[in-house]
């Protein structure tokens, strides 16, 4: 049976993410070398298990006894991380198999991506004839903050590490992962498991999607994809996974020029973009068209419940932002909720006459937090409203420093999903941090917020149709 | 003759932006009141001319002798700023006309936007029967950092003020302007003249477009628009202006829901969106669909020359970003430049074999700045290349702290426009600040950078077709 067609084969993946012991094959004392950085990340980092350096040239690495081969290591090894030159990889892989190591990350490049097809074929044979699971080759591997597994060999001063959280990230591109992790670290967004699998000779999208959808720590599966080989298997895994966990994809190589570039980058046969589009739709996958959109959407899934419909209330203190949000609703198939008469009546009785009480609700530039509270309570209670786009222009003098605290207190009593728009400088940025700490996803523009809401609604509808219980 | 149809009537606009003396009508001692904040912005701010407080209730404002009417002010008044209640505006306007004041900003709301159509009609009659020019009513008015004119009454601790620079900004929405100025201040982006004209009873888009296109300080005209009344005149002004100065517009109210919202916001009759689209195209205006896109594009015009064609070279150290950039090229009608043979040959001879020397040029994850320099020189010299999308993943260990300095030194010798992609956290942010200080516009994603490049190319083509000399 073809290994890649066996999607039940994910139980061994635990060893990648929760290993009790790790062998770093190619560990080195040479400062800033790949083998040195990789060993340090495990040995000096938060990883709590045993770390064994393996080296053919050094007796010890950073003061730790080194082994010439994994076969010489006395204890069990759950995970091998390979950072030796490409020509030495296959013999070492045989030793890993002999040792009974269940999981192996091959960081080393120099396989099919540079035309070394035979080398990659030999590696494939070794893998197929054993039980070992492999991530890579030609990849940056794995990052799991909760267990301290970190094979991303970029220096910490140039690439920050995000905290433990709930985004499960899969990427075909290592560079993409490194930029994203760095950016997440800067904004404090947390990840559960991150995998960049490069040539993906063994562990593939389907394995990881299935695994992450069953992982309690992962609330959204976020994917950067260039190409896909096993379409049927992927769709099967994705259809099953999206019954519990949203999947958001950025598929690159969608244009002719991009597809050609993808072919020389990861050897991906991009295929017709329309085929991907159909496959994603039929699997309940949310497709996005830039990394910004990918993470805007993922952030909403992370923190907000799914709406039961697509009728949106917009609350704003700046009319222009309300107009732009209303425009964006139509782009994503959402509708301006037709507010109930008594909702409008209640607001009309409470607000100055120049406020607009029909949707978008415009509290105007002298809005204080009381006015927001009245509007928020009204739309939370209105049965015609499924979800809320909440726009704060914090620049107005009437919104005090307690605005976020009070809005959050009120919103936590409701169950309708909320996305927030807040654009501005330093003062606004502080308010945004408060909002996001309370689980309210914030966006710089109405368009980005509404796009995220569109994804919540679309996945909400998919789950209503496809989830059993 | 109808005032709004007379587009030659812009000479008086100087008084708005370079007044020698300002009267603040409605100046007040009441802390945090509109009249107090507005007076303070002139009196305690960088404005160097005379400032006269006008008040019917106080003899002096913040220690300065106040006048009961502008008619009592001994010297000339170039600009009147009106912050009194709506019912008192028209009589006071008559006094401004009597006094011979050339320019007046009416901050006060309470006109057609709340149904006070008669009041607005009376105001219009006063204006039409005189030579006075009016911005407003119902607006935040003007911000000109170079001369210290600042009627944007929001407190500085909540809304930062950007430095003097070269974006000319026109907005129908005051809230939009306040969020944008605050954001510009945070990122250090400078403005030449900012006008938010609310109900735009007199000074309108055409006046301002003509004025700003002739203004030496303004390199790009950036507009937030909800609706337009004098379409023919607007197109005439815009077609003339875009021969010298790019115009970038965000037109809100493009959907049915958005148009309805715009009608209650600024009373704009949004009209069919297709009509706007055609008008913009025929006038050489770049249309954008979010504030992010609006300023991404404006930033490119600010700092970069126009390309002579749409053949783009992409240089990257991360293959994925190159693929995404190539995808985005097609979205905006740009093409991957077919590199000359000797360009590729030269790079092939200089780079390791795993680098990609065809476009997108992939220097891979161990690229150092030498490799970038070789590639940059090659594409600057290649006659098949009109412009460059330069992607830096600064996370890679091989790119040193001098990367930006060296790239900038090289690029300053060339004349091809460049946009930069750089995504990441703290380290990358420092490099982005260096790049932007050198006039290289940076973007978080390939899509945003390419979109900005698309605007450069599109305006470049327009100018080739429509500029004489």
PDB file of N, CA and C in Angstrom, chain A residues 114 154 158 175-176 179 182 186 224 226 250 252-258 262 265 289-292 318-320 323-324 326-327 330-331 336 354 393-397 399 424-425 427 445 447-448, chain B residues 114 154 158 175-176 179 182 186 224 226 250 252-258 262 265 289-292 318-320 323-324 326-327 330-331 336 354 393-397 399 424-425 427 445 447-448:
ATOM      1  N   UNK A 114      17.076  20.583  -5.974  1.00  0.00           N
ATOM      2  CA  UNK A 114      18.242  20.977  -6.782  1.00  0.00           C
ATOM      3  C   UNK A 114      18.542  19.925  -7.841  1.00  0.00           C
ATOM      4  N   UNK A 154      16.926  29.809  12.905  1.00  0.00           N
ATOM      5  CA  UNK A 154      17.272  31.229  12.759  1.00  0.00           C
ATOM      6  C   UNK A 154      17.547  31.840  14.134  1.00  0.00           C
ATOM      7  N   UNK A 158      17.208  37.788  15.537  1.00  0.00           N
ATOM      8  CA  UNK A 158      16.653  38.214  14.253  1.00  0.00           C
ATOM      9  C   UNK A 158      15.234  37.686  14.060  1.00  0.00           C
ATOM     10  N   UNK A 175      10.889  30.131   4.707  1.00  0.00           N
ATOM     11  CA  UNK A 175      11.037  31.576   4.834  1.00  0.00           C
ATOM     12  C   UNK A 175       9.727  32.209   5.294  1.00  0.00           C
ATOM     13  N   UNK A 176       8.641  31.701   4.741  1.00  0.00           N
ATOM     14  CA  UNK A 176       7.321  32.202   5.144  1.00  0.00           C
ATOM     15  C   UNK A 176       7.116  31.999   6.636  1.00  0.00           C
ATOM     16  N   UNK A 179       9.266  34.439   8.785  1.00  0.00           N
ATOM     17  CA  UNK A 179       8.731  35.803   8.843  1.00  0.00           C
ATOM     18  C   UNK A 179       7.476  35.854   9.713  1.00  0.00           C
ATOM     19  N   UNK A 182       8.240  35.429  13.491  1.00  0.00           N
ATOM     20  CA  UNK A 182       8.852  36.679  13.946  1.00  0.00           C
ATOM     21  C   UNK A 182       7.782  37.744  14.192  1.00  0.00           C
ATOM     22  N   UNK A 186       6.230  39.462  17.744  1.00  0.00           N
ATOM     23  CA  UNK A 186       6.149  40.909  17.977  1.00  0.00           C
ATOM     24  C   UNK A 186       4.760  41.325  18.451  1.00  0.00           C
ATOM     25  N   UNK A 224       0.060  27.740   4.538  1.00  0.00           N
ATOM     26  CA  UNK A 224       0.639  28.312   3.319  1.00  0.00           C
ATOM     27  C   UNK A 224       0.987  27.155   2.391  1.00  0.00           C
ATOM     28  N   UNK A 226       1.966  25.719  -1.659  1.00  0.00           N
ATOM     29  CA  UNK A 226       2.317  26.003  -3.059  1.00  0.00           C
ATOM     30  C   UNK A 226       1.752  24.951  -4.003  1.00  0.00           C
ATOM     31  N   UNK A 250      -3.656  29.946   2.380  1.00  0.00           N
ATOM     32  CA  UNK A 250      -3.127  30.844   1.346  1.00  0.00           C
ATOM     33  C   UNK A 250      -2.450  29.954   0.322  1.00  0.00           C
ATOM     34  N   UNK A 252      -0.376  29.818  -2.906  1.00  0.00           N
ATOM     35  CA  UNK A 252       0.442  30.609  -3.817  1.00  0.00           C
ATOM     36  C   UNK A 252       0.675  29.819  -5.106  1.00  0.00           C
ATOM     37  N   UNK A 253       1.097  30.525  -6.121  1.00  0.00           N
ATOM     38  CA  UNK A 253       1.271  29.882  -7.427  1.00  0.00           C
ATOM     39  C   UNK A 253      -0.048  29.794  -8.166  1.00  0.00           C
ATOM     40  N   UNK A 254      -0.937  30.762  -7.916  1.00  0.00           N
ATOM     41  CA  UNK A 254      -2.255  30.696  -8.549  1.00  0.00           C
ATOM     42  C   UNK A 254      -2.236  31.276  -9.962  1.00  0.00           C
ATOM     43  N   UNK A 255      -1.266  32.148 -10.253  1.00  0.00           N
ATOM     44  CA  UNK A 255      -1.148  32.710 -11.601  1.00  0.00           C
ATOM     45  C   UNK A 255      -0.167  31.871 -12.412  1.00  0.00           C
ATOM     46  N   UNK A 256      -0.098  32.135 -13.728  1.00  0.00           N
ATOM     47  CA  UNK A 256       0.843  31.390 -14.546  1.00  0.00           C
ATOM     48  C   UNK A 256       2.279  31.692 -14.099  1.00  0.00           C
ATOM     49  N   UNK A 257       2.555  32.983 -13.902  1.00  0.00           N
ATOM     50  CA  UNK A 257       3.902  33.374 -13.481  1.00  0.00           C
ATOM     51  C   UNK A 257       4.220  32.798 -12.104  1.00  0.00           C
ATOM     52  N   UNK A 258       3.240  32.854 -11.215  1.00  0.00           N
ATOM     53  CA  UNK A 258       3.445  32.336  -9.866  1.00  0.00           C
ATOM     54  C   UNK A 258       3.631  30.832  -9.858  1.00  0.00           C
ATOM     55  N   UNK A 262       6.703  28.751  -8.406  1.00  0.00           N
ATOM     56  CA  UNK A 262       6.531  27.707  -7.393  1.00  0.00           C
ATOM     57  C   UNK A 262       7.227  26.424  -7.813  1.00  0.00           C
ATOM     58  N   UNK A 265      10.687  26.766  -6.977  1.00  0.00           N
ATOM     59  CA  UNK A 265      10.910  26.919  -5.535  1.00  0.00           C
ATOM     60  C   UNK A 265      10.813  25.592  -4.796  1.00  0.00           C
ATOM     61  N   UNK A 289      -5.994  35.362   0.064  1.00  0.00           N
ATOM     62  CA  UNK A 289      -5.137  35.757  -1.048  1.00  0.00           C
ATOM     63  C   UNK A 289      -3.915  36.577  -0.653  1.00  0.00           C
ATOM     64  N   UNK A 290      -3.639  36.673   0.629  1.00  0.00           N
ATOM     65  CA  UNK A 290      -2.392  37.296   1.078  1.00  0.00           C
ATOM     66  C   UNK A 290      -2.147  36.817   2.500  1.00  0.00           C
ATOM     67  N   UNK A 291      -0.892  36.966   2.951  1.00  0.00           N
ATOM     68  CA  UNK A 291      -0.610  36.509   4.309  1.00  0.00           C
ATOM     69  C   UNK A 291      -1.358  37.373   5.322  1.00  0.00           C
ATOM     70  N   UNK A 292      -1.555  38.633   4.995  1.00  0.00           N
ATOM     71  CA  UNK A 292      -2.317  39.504   5.893  1.00  0.00           C
ATOM     72  C   UNK A 292      -3.726  38.963   6.088  1.00  0.00           C
ATOM     73  N   UNK A 318     -17.628  56.933  13.740  1.00  0.00           N
ATOM     74  CA  UNK A 318     -17.194  57.685  12.568  1.00  0.00           C
ATOM     75  C   UNK A 318     -17.994  57.201  11.370  1.00  0.00           C
ATOM     76  N   UNK A 319     -18.783  58.085  10.780  1.00  0.00           N
ATOM     77  CA  UNK A 319     -19.676  57.689   9.706  1.00  0.00           C
ATOM     78  C   UNK A 319     -18.945  57.033   8.547  1.00  0.00           C
ATOM     79  N   UNK A 320     -17.802  57.581   8.157  1.00  0.00           N
ATOM     80  CA  UNK A 320     -17.055  57.052   7.025  1.00  0.00           C
ATOM     81  C   UNK A 320     -16.688  55.591   7.200  1.00  0.00           C
ATOM     82  N   UNK A 323     -19.631  53.444   6.523  1.00  0.00           N
ATOM     83  CA  UNK A 323     -19.893  53.301   5.088  1.00  0.00           C
ATOM     84  C   UNK A 323     -18.957  52.249   4.485  1.00  0.00           C
ATOM     85  N   UNK A 324     -17.671  52.345   4.824  1.00  0.00           N
ATOM     86  CA  UNK A 324     -16.711  51.380   4.274  1.00  0.00           C
ATOM     87  C   UNK A 324     -17.020  49.960   4.748  1.00  0.00           C
ATOM     88  N   UNK A 326     -19.974  48.816   5.517  1.00  0.00           N
ATOM     89  CA  UNK A 326     -21.174  48.377   4.792  1.00  0.00           C
ATOM     90  C   UNK A 326     -20.816  47.930   3.375  1.00  0.00           C
ATOM     91  N   UNK A 327     -19.930  48.686   2.717  1.00  0.00           N
ATOM     92  CA  UNK A 327     -19.438  48.277   1.390  1.00  0.00           C
ATOM     93  C   UNK A 327     -18.824  46.881   1.442  1.00  0.00           C
ATOM     94  N   UNK A 330     -21.028  43.587   1.550  1.00  0.00           N
ATOM     95  CA  UNK A 330     -21.519  43.031   0.287  1.00  0.00           C
ATOM     96  C   UNK A 330     -20.445  42.205  -0.422  1.00  0.00           C
ATOM     97  N   UNK A 331     -19.190  42.637  -0.291  1.00  0.00           N
ATOM     98  CA  UNK A 331     -18.095  41.884  -0.932  1.00  0.00           C
ATOM     99  C   UNK A 331     -18.028  40.444  -0.444  1.00  0.00           C
ATOM    100  N   UNK A 336     -26.400  43.702   5.984  1.00  0.00           N
ATOM    101  CA  UNK A 336     -26.662  44.632   7.081  1.00  0.00           C
ATOM    102  C   UNK A 336     -27.910  44.131   7.796  1.00  0.00           C
ATOM    103  N   UNK A 354     -28.900  63.704  16.177  1.00  0.00           N
ATOM    104  CA  UNK A 354     -27.999  63.586  15.026  1.00  0.00           C
ATOM    105  C   UNK A 354     -27.345  62.216  14.906  1.00  0.00           C
ATOM    106  N   UNK A 393     -13.330  54.809  16.861  1.00  0.00           N
ATOM    107  CA  UNK A 393     -12.310  55.831  16.589  1.00  0.00           C
ATOM    108  C   UNK A 393     -11.982  56.420  17.950  1.00  0.00           C
ATOM    109  N   UNK A 394     -10.906  55.908  18.520  1.00  0.00           N
ATOM    110  CA  UNK A 394     -10.566  56.285  19.893  1.00  0.00           C
ATOM    111  C   UNK A 394     -10.066  57.723  19.975  1.00  0.00           C
ATOM    112  N   UNK A 395      -9.854  58.358  18.806  1.00  0.00           N
ATOM    113  CA  UNK A 395      -9.338  59.730  18.805  1.00  0.00           C
ATOM    114  C   UNK A 395     -10.326  60.735  19.389  1.00  0.00           C
ATOM    115  N   UNK A 396     -11.618  60.409  19.368  1.00  0.00           N
ATOM    116  CA  UNK A 396     -12.589  61.416  19.837  1.00  0.00           C
ATOM    117  C   UNK A 396     -12.400  61.657  21.328  1.00  0.00           C
ATOM    118  N   UNK A 397     -12.541  62.911  21.760  1.00  0.00           N
ATOM    119  CA  UNK A 397     -12.222  63.259  23.153  1.00  0.00           C
ATOM    120  C   UNK A 397     -13.185  62.620  24.154  1.00  0.00           C
ATOM    121  N   UNK A 399     -14.406  59.606  24.342  1.00  0.00           N
ATOM    122  CA  UNK A 399     -14.187  58.198  24.722  1.00  0.00           C
ATOM    123  C   UNK A 399     -13.042  58.147  25.732  1.00  0.00           C
ATOM    124  N   UNK A 424      -5.197  53.902  14.152  1.00  0.00           N
ATOM    125  CA  UNK A 424      -4.601  55.096  14.734  1.00  0.00           C
ATOM    126  C   UNK A 424      -3.195  54.874  15.215  1.00  0.00           C
ATOM    127  N   UNK A 425      -2.748  55.741  16.086  1.00  0.00           N
ATOM    128  CA  UNK A 425      -1.375  55.725  16.557  1.00  0.00           C
ATOM    129  C   UNK A 425      -1.234  55.141  17.950  1.00  0.00           C
ATOM    130  N   UNK A 427      -2.024  55.996  21.162  1.00  0.00           N
ATOM    131  CA  UNK A 427      -3.135  55.845  22.107  1.00  0.00           C
ATOM    132  C   UNK A 427      -4.029  54.683  21.688  1.00  0.00           C
ATOM    133  N   UNK A 445      -8.489  48.317   9.408  1.00  0.00           N
ATOM    134  CA  UNK A 445      -9.464  48.862   8.463  1.00  0.00           C
ATOM    135  C   UNK A 445     -10.778  48.088   8.551  1.00  0.00           C
ATOM    136  N   UNK A 447     -12.416  47.026   6.057  1.00  0.00           N
ATOM    137  CA  UNK A 447     -12.379  45.947   5.072  1.00  0.00           C
ATOM    138  C   UNK A 447     -11.774  44.676   5.653  1.00  0.00           C
ATOM    139  N   UNK A 448     -10.695  44.830   6.412  1.00  0.00           N
ATOM    140  CA  UNK A 448     -10.049  43.654   6.988  1.00  0.00           C
ATOM    141  C   UNK A 448     -10.927  43.008   8.064  1.00  0.00           C
TER     142      UNK A 448
ATOM    143  N   UNK B 114     -28.350  67.167   9.353  1.00  0.00           N
ATOM    144  CA  UNK B 114     -29.393  66.841  10.334  1.00  0.00           C
ATOM    145  C   UNK B 114     -30.745  67.391   9.884  1.00  0.00           C
ATOM    146  N   UNK B 154      -9.132  67.565  17.854  1.00  0.00           N
ATOM    147  CA  UNK B 154      -8.972  66.417  18.738  1.00  0.00           C
ATOM    148  C   UNK B 154      -7.704  66.574  19.569  1.00  0.00           C
ATOM    149  N   UNK B 158      -4.532  62.044  22.221  1.00  0.00           N
ATOM    150  CA  UNK B 158      -5.287  60.955  21.595  1.00  0.00           C
ATOM    151  C   UNK B 158      -5.051  60.887  20.094  1.00  0.00           C
ATOM    152  N   UNK B 175     -13.739  61.925  10.740  1.00  0.00           N
ATOM    153  CA  UNK B 175     -13.251  60.811  11.543  1.00  0.00           C
ATOM    154  C   UNK B 175     -12.142  60.076  10.798  1.00  0.00           C
ATOM    155  N   UNK B 176     -12.333  59.928   9.489  1.00  0.00           N
ATOM    156  CA  UNK B 176     -11.314  59.272   8.672  1.00  0.00           C
ATOM    157  C   UNK B 176      -9.999  60.039   8.772  1.00  0.00           C
ATOM    158  N   UNK B 179      -8.258  59.559  12.210  1.00  0.00           N
ATOM    159  CA  UNK B 179      -7.583  58.265  12.363  1.00  0.00           C
ATOM    160  C   UNK B 179      -6.314  58.215  11.503  1.00  0.00           C
ATOM    161  N   UNK B 182      -3.474  60.444  12.910  1.00  0.00           N
ATOM    162  CA  UNK B 182      -2.935  59.772  14.096  1.00  0.00           C
ATOM    163  C   UNK B 182      -1.985  58.656  13.685  1.00  0.00           C
ATOM    164  N   UNK B 186       2.242  58.273  13.956  1.00  0.00           N
ATOM    165  CA  UNK B 186       2.909  57.123  14.576  1.00  0.00           C
ATOM    166  C   UNK B 186       3.998  56.558  13.664  1.00  0.00           C
ATOM    167  N   UNK B 224     -10.315  60.624   0.288  1.00  0.00           N
ATOM    168  CA  UNK B 224     -11.427  59.780   0.734  1.00  0.00           C
ATOM    169  C   UNK B 224     -12.711  60.471   0.311  1.00  0.00           C
ATOM    170  N   UNK B 226     -17.037  60.199  -0.453  1.00  0.00           N
ATOM    171  CA  UNK B 226     -18.298  59.464  -0.362  1.00  0.00           C
ATOM    172  C   UNK B 226     -19.198  59.769  -1.550  1.00  0.00           C
ATOM    173  N   UNK B 250     -10.044  56.682  -2.490  1.00  0.00           N
ATOM    174  CA  UNK B 250     -10.871  55.631  -1.902  1.00  0.00           C
ATOM    175  C   UNK B 250     -12.300  56.148  -1.962  1.00  0.00           C
ATOM    176  N   UNK B 252     -15.937  55.495  -1.021  1.00  0.00           N
ATOM    177  CA  UNK B 252     -16.821  54.667  -0.196  1.00  0.00           C
ATOM    178  C   UNK B 252     -18.263  54.851  -0.636  1.00  0.00           C
ATOM    179  N   UNK B 253     -19.111  53.937  -0.227  1.00  0.00           N
ATOM    180  CA  UNK B 253     -20.501  53.976  -0.668  1.00  0.00           C
ATOM    181  C   UNK B 253     -20.659  53.343  -2.027  1.00  0.00           C
ATOM    182  N   UNK B 254     -19.795  52.343  -2.322  1.00  0.00           N
ATOM    183  CA  UNK B 254     -19.850  51.729  -3.647  1.00  0.00           C
ATOM    184  C   UNK B 254     -20.898  50.623  -3.727  1.00  0.00           C
ATOM    185  N   UNK B 255     -21.277  50.062  -2.564  1.00  0.00           N
ATOM    186  CA  UNK B 255     -22.320  49.032  -2.549  1.00  0.00           C
ATOM    187  C   UNK B 255     -23.662  49.690  -2.257  1.00  0.00           C
ATOM    188  N   UNK B 256     -24.753  48.926  -2.397  1.00  0.00           N
ATOM    189  CA  UNK B 256     -26.065  49.484  -2.097  1.00  0.00           C
ATOM    190  C   UNK B 256     -26.141  49.870  -0.621  1.00  0.00           C
ATOM    191  N   UNK B 257     -25.691  48.943   0.233  1.00  0.00           N
ATOM    192  CA  UNK B 257     -25.740  49.198   1.677  1.00  0.00           C
ATOM    193  C   UNK B 257     -24.851  50.383   2.030  1.00  0.00           C
ATOM    194  N   UNK B 258     -23.675  50.430   1.415  1.00  0.00           N
ATOM    195  CA  UNK B 258     -22.739  51.505   1.705  1.00  0.00           C
ATOM    196  C   UNK B 258     -23.264  52.848   1.214  1.00  0.00           C
ATOM    197  N   UNK B 262     -23.841  56.168   3.321  1.00  0.00           N
ATOM    198  CA  UNK B 262     -23.206  57.438   2.967  1.00  0.00           C
ATOM    199  C   UNK B 262     -24.243  58.554   2.909  1.00  0.00           C
ATOM    200  N   UNK B 265     -24.772  59.677   6.264  1.00  0.00           N
ATOM    201  CA  UNK B 265     -23.570  60.236   6.878  1.00  0.00           C
ATOM    202  C   UNK B 265     -23.302  61.664   6.414  1.00  0.00           C
ATOM    203  N   UNK B 289      -9.475  50.387  -2.750  1.00  0.00           N
ATOM    204  CA  UNK B 289     -10.657  49.825  -2.113  1.00  0.00           C
ATOM    205  C   UNK B 289     -10.563  49.675  -0.598  1.00  0.00           C
ATOM    206  N   UNK B 290      -9.506  50.220  -0.015  1.00  0.00           N
ATOM    207  CA  UNK B 290      -9.443  50.261   1.451  1.00  0.00           C
ATOM    208  C   UNK B 290      -8.456  51.356   1.814  1.00  0.00           C
ATOM    209  N   UNK B 291      -8.512  51.806   3.049  1.00  0.00           N
ATOM    210  CA  UNK B 291      -7.591  52.873   3.446  1.00  0.00           C
ATOM    211  C   UNK B 291      -6.161  52.353   3.425  1.00  0.00           C
ATOM    212  N   UNK B 292      -5.989  51.077   3.720  1.00  0.00           N
ATOM    213  CA  UNK B 292      -4.642  50.498   3.659  1.00  0.00           C
ATOM    214  C   UNK B 292      -4.075  50.627   2.251  1.00  0.00           C
ATOM    215  N   UNK B 318      13.491  34.484  -0.116  1.00  0.00           N
ATOM    216  CA  UNK B 318      12.532  33.464   0.295  1.00  0.00           C
ATOM    217  C   UNK B 318      11.663  33.113  -0.895  1.00  0.00           C
ATOM    218  N   UNK B 319      11.742  31.865  -1.341  1.00  0.00           N
ATOM    219  CA  UNK B 319      11.040  31.476  -2.561  1.00  0.00           C
ATOM    220  C   UNK B 319       9.542  31.756  -2.494  1.00  0.00           C
ATOM    221  N   UNK B 320       8.923  31.457  -1.349  1.00  0.00           N
ATOM    222  CA  UNK B 320       7.479  31.644  -1.209  1.00  0.00           C
ATOM    223  C   UNK B 320       7.051  33.075  -1.490  1.00  0.00           C
ATOM    224  N   UNK B 323       6.988  33.715  -5.138  1.00  0.00           N
ATOM    225  CA  UNK B 323       5.806  33.139  -5.786  1.00  0.00           C
ATOM    226  C   UNK B 323       4.598  34.054  -5.584  1.00  0.00           C
ATOM    227  N   UNK B 324       4.409  34.518  -4.335  1.00  0.00           N
ATOM    228  CA  UNK B 324       3.259  35.383  -4.050  1.00  0.00           C
ATOM    229  C   UNK B 324       3.355  36.700  -4.820  1.00  0.00           C
ATOM    230  N   UNK B 326       4.849  37.115  -7.699  1.00  0.00           N
ATOM    231  CA  UNK B 326       4.560  36.806  -9.105  1.00  0.00           C
ATOM    232  C   UNK B 326       3.053  36.672  -9.327  1.00  0.00           C
ATOM    233  N   UNK B 327       2.370  36.015  -8.384  1.00  0.00           N
ATOM    234  CA  UNK B 327       0.899  35.937  -8.478  1.00  0.00           C
ATOM    235  C   UNK B 327       0.288  37.331  -8.546  1.00  0.00           C
ATOM    236  N   UNK B 330       0.255  39.514 -11.868  1.00  0.00           N
ATOM    237  CA  UNK B 330      -0.825  39.286 -12.837  1.00  0.00           C
ATOM    238  C   UNK B 330      -2.108  40.003 -12.437  1.00  0.00           C
ATOM    239  N   UNK B 331      -2.362  40.069 -11.116  1.00  0.00           N
ATOM    240  CA  UNK B 331      -3.577  40.749 -10.655  1.00  0.00           C
ATOM    241  C   UNK B 331      -3.622  42.209 -11.092  1.00  0.00           C
ATOM    242  N   UNK B 336       6.239  39.709 -15.369  1.00  0.00           N
ATOM    243  CA  UNK B 336       7.580  39.318 -14.932  1.00  0.00           C
ATOM    244  C   UNK B 336       8.537  39.678 -16.058  1.00  0.00           C
ATOM    245  N   UNK B 354      22.123  26.397  -6.361  1.00  0.00           N
ATOM    246  CA  UNK B 354      20.720  26.266  -5.911  1.00  0.00           C
ATOM    247  C   UNK B 354      19.951  27.584  -5.975  1.00  0.00           C
ATOM    248  N   UNK B 393      13.857  38.939   3.450  1.00  0.00           N
ATOM    249  CA  UNK B 393      13.540  38.263   4.703  1.00  0.00           C
ATOM    250  C   UNK B 393      14.766  38.461   5.567  1.00  0.00           C
ATOM    251  N   UNK B 394      14.692  39.466   6.430  1.00  0.00           N
ATOM    252  CA  UNK B 394      15.852  39.846   7.231  1.00  0.00           C
ATOM    253  C   UNK B 394      16.155  38.808   8.314  1.00  0.00           C
ATOM    254  N   UNK B 395      15.249  37.837   8.485  1.00  0.00           N
ATOM    255  CA  UNK B 395      15.454  36.831   9.534  1.00  0.00           C
ATOM    256  C   UNK B 395      16.649  35.920   9.250  1.00  0.00           C
ATOM    257  N   UNK B 396      17.058  35.798   7.995  1.00  0.00           N
ATOM    258  CA  UNK B 396      18.137  34.853   7.702  1.00  0.00           C
ATOM    259  C   UNK B 396      19.437  35.351   8.336  1.00  0.00           C
ATOM    260  N   UNK B 397      20.256  34.419   8.863  1.00  0.00           N
ATOM    261  CA  UNK B 397      21.446  34.832   9.615  1.00  0.00           C
ATOM    262  C   UNK B 397      22.499  35.515   8.743  1.00  0.00           C
ATOM    263  N   UNK B 399      22.226  37.798   6.430  1.00  0.00           N
ATOM    264  CA  UNK B 399      22.044  39.219   6.111  1.00  0.00           C
ATOM    265  C   UNK B 399      22.452  40.051   7.321  1.00  0.00           C
ATOM    266  N   UNK B 424       8.023  40.998   9.441  1.00  0.00           N
ATOM    267  CA  UNK B 424       8.633  40.411  10.617  1.00  0.00           C
ATOM    268  C   UNK B 424       8.431  41.240  11.862  1.00  0.00           C
ATOM    269  N   UNK B 425       9.282  41.011  12.843  1.00  0.00           N
ATOM    270  CA  UNK B 425       9.136  41.643  14.147  1.00  0.00           C
ATOM    271  C   UNK B 425      10.111  42.779  14.364  1.00  0.00           C
ATOM    272  N   UNK B 427      13.476  43.207  14.837  1.00  0.00           N
ATOM    273  CA  UNK B 427      14.683  43.403  14.038  1.00  0.00           C
ATOM    274  C   UNK B 427      14.332  43.943  12.653  1.00  0.00           C
ATOM    275  N   UNK B 445       3.524  42.694   2.999  1.00  0.00           N
ATOM    276  CA  UNK B 445       3.260  41.525   2.163  1.00  0.00           C
ATOM    277  C   UNK B 445       3.620  41.818   0.713  1.00  0.00           C
ATOM    278  N   UNK B 447       1.798  41.148  -1.798  1.00  0.00           N
ATOM    279  CA  UNK B 447       0.596  41.640  -2.469  1.00  0.00           C
ATOM    280  C   UNK B 447       0.486  43.151  -2.356  1.00  0.00           C
ATOM    281  N   UNK B 448       0.757  43.677  -1.167  1.00  0.00           N
ATOM    282  CA  UNK B 448       0.627  45.122  -0.965  1.00  0.00           C
ATOM    283  C   UNK B 448       1.712  45.868  -1.753  1.00  0.00           C
TER     284      UNK B 448
END
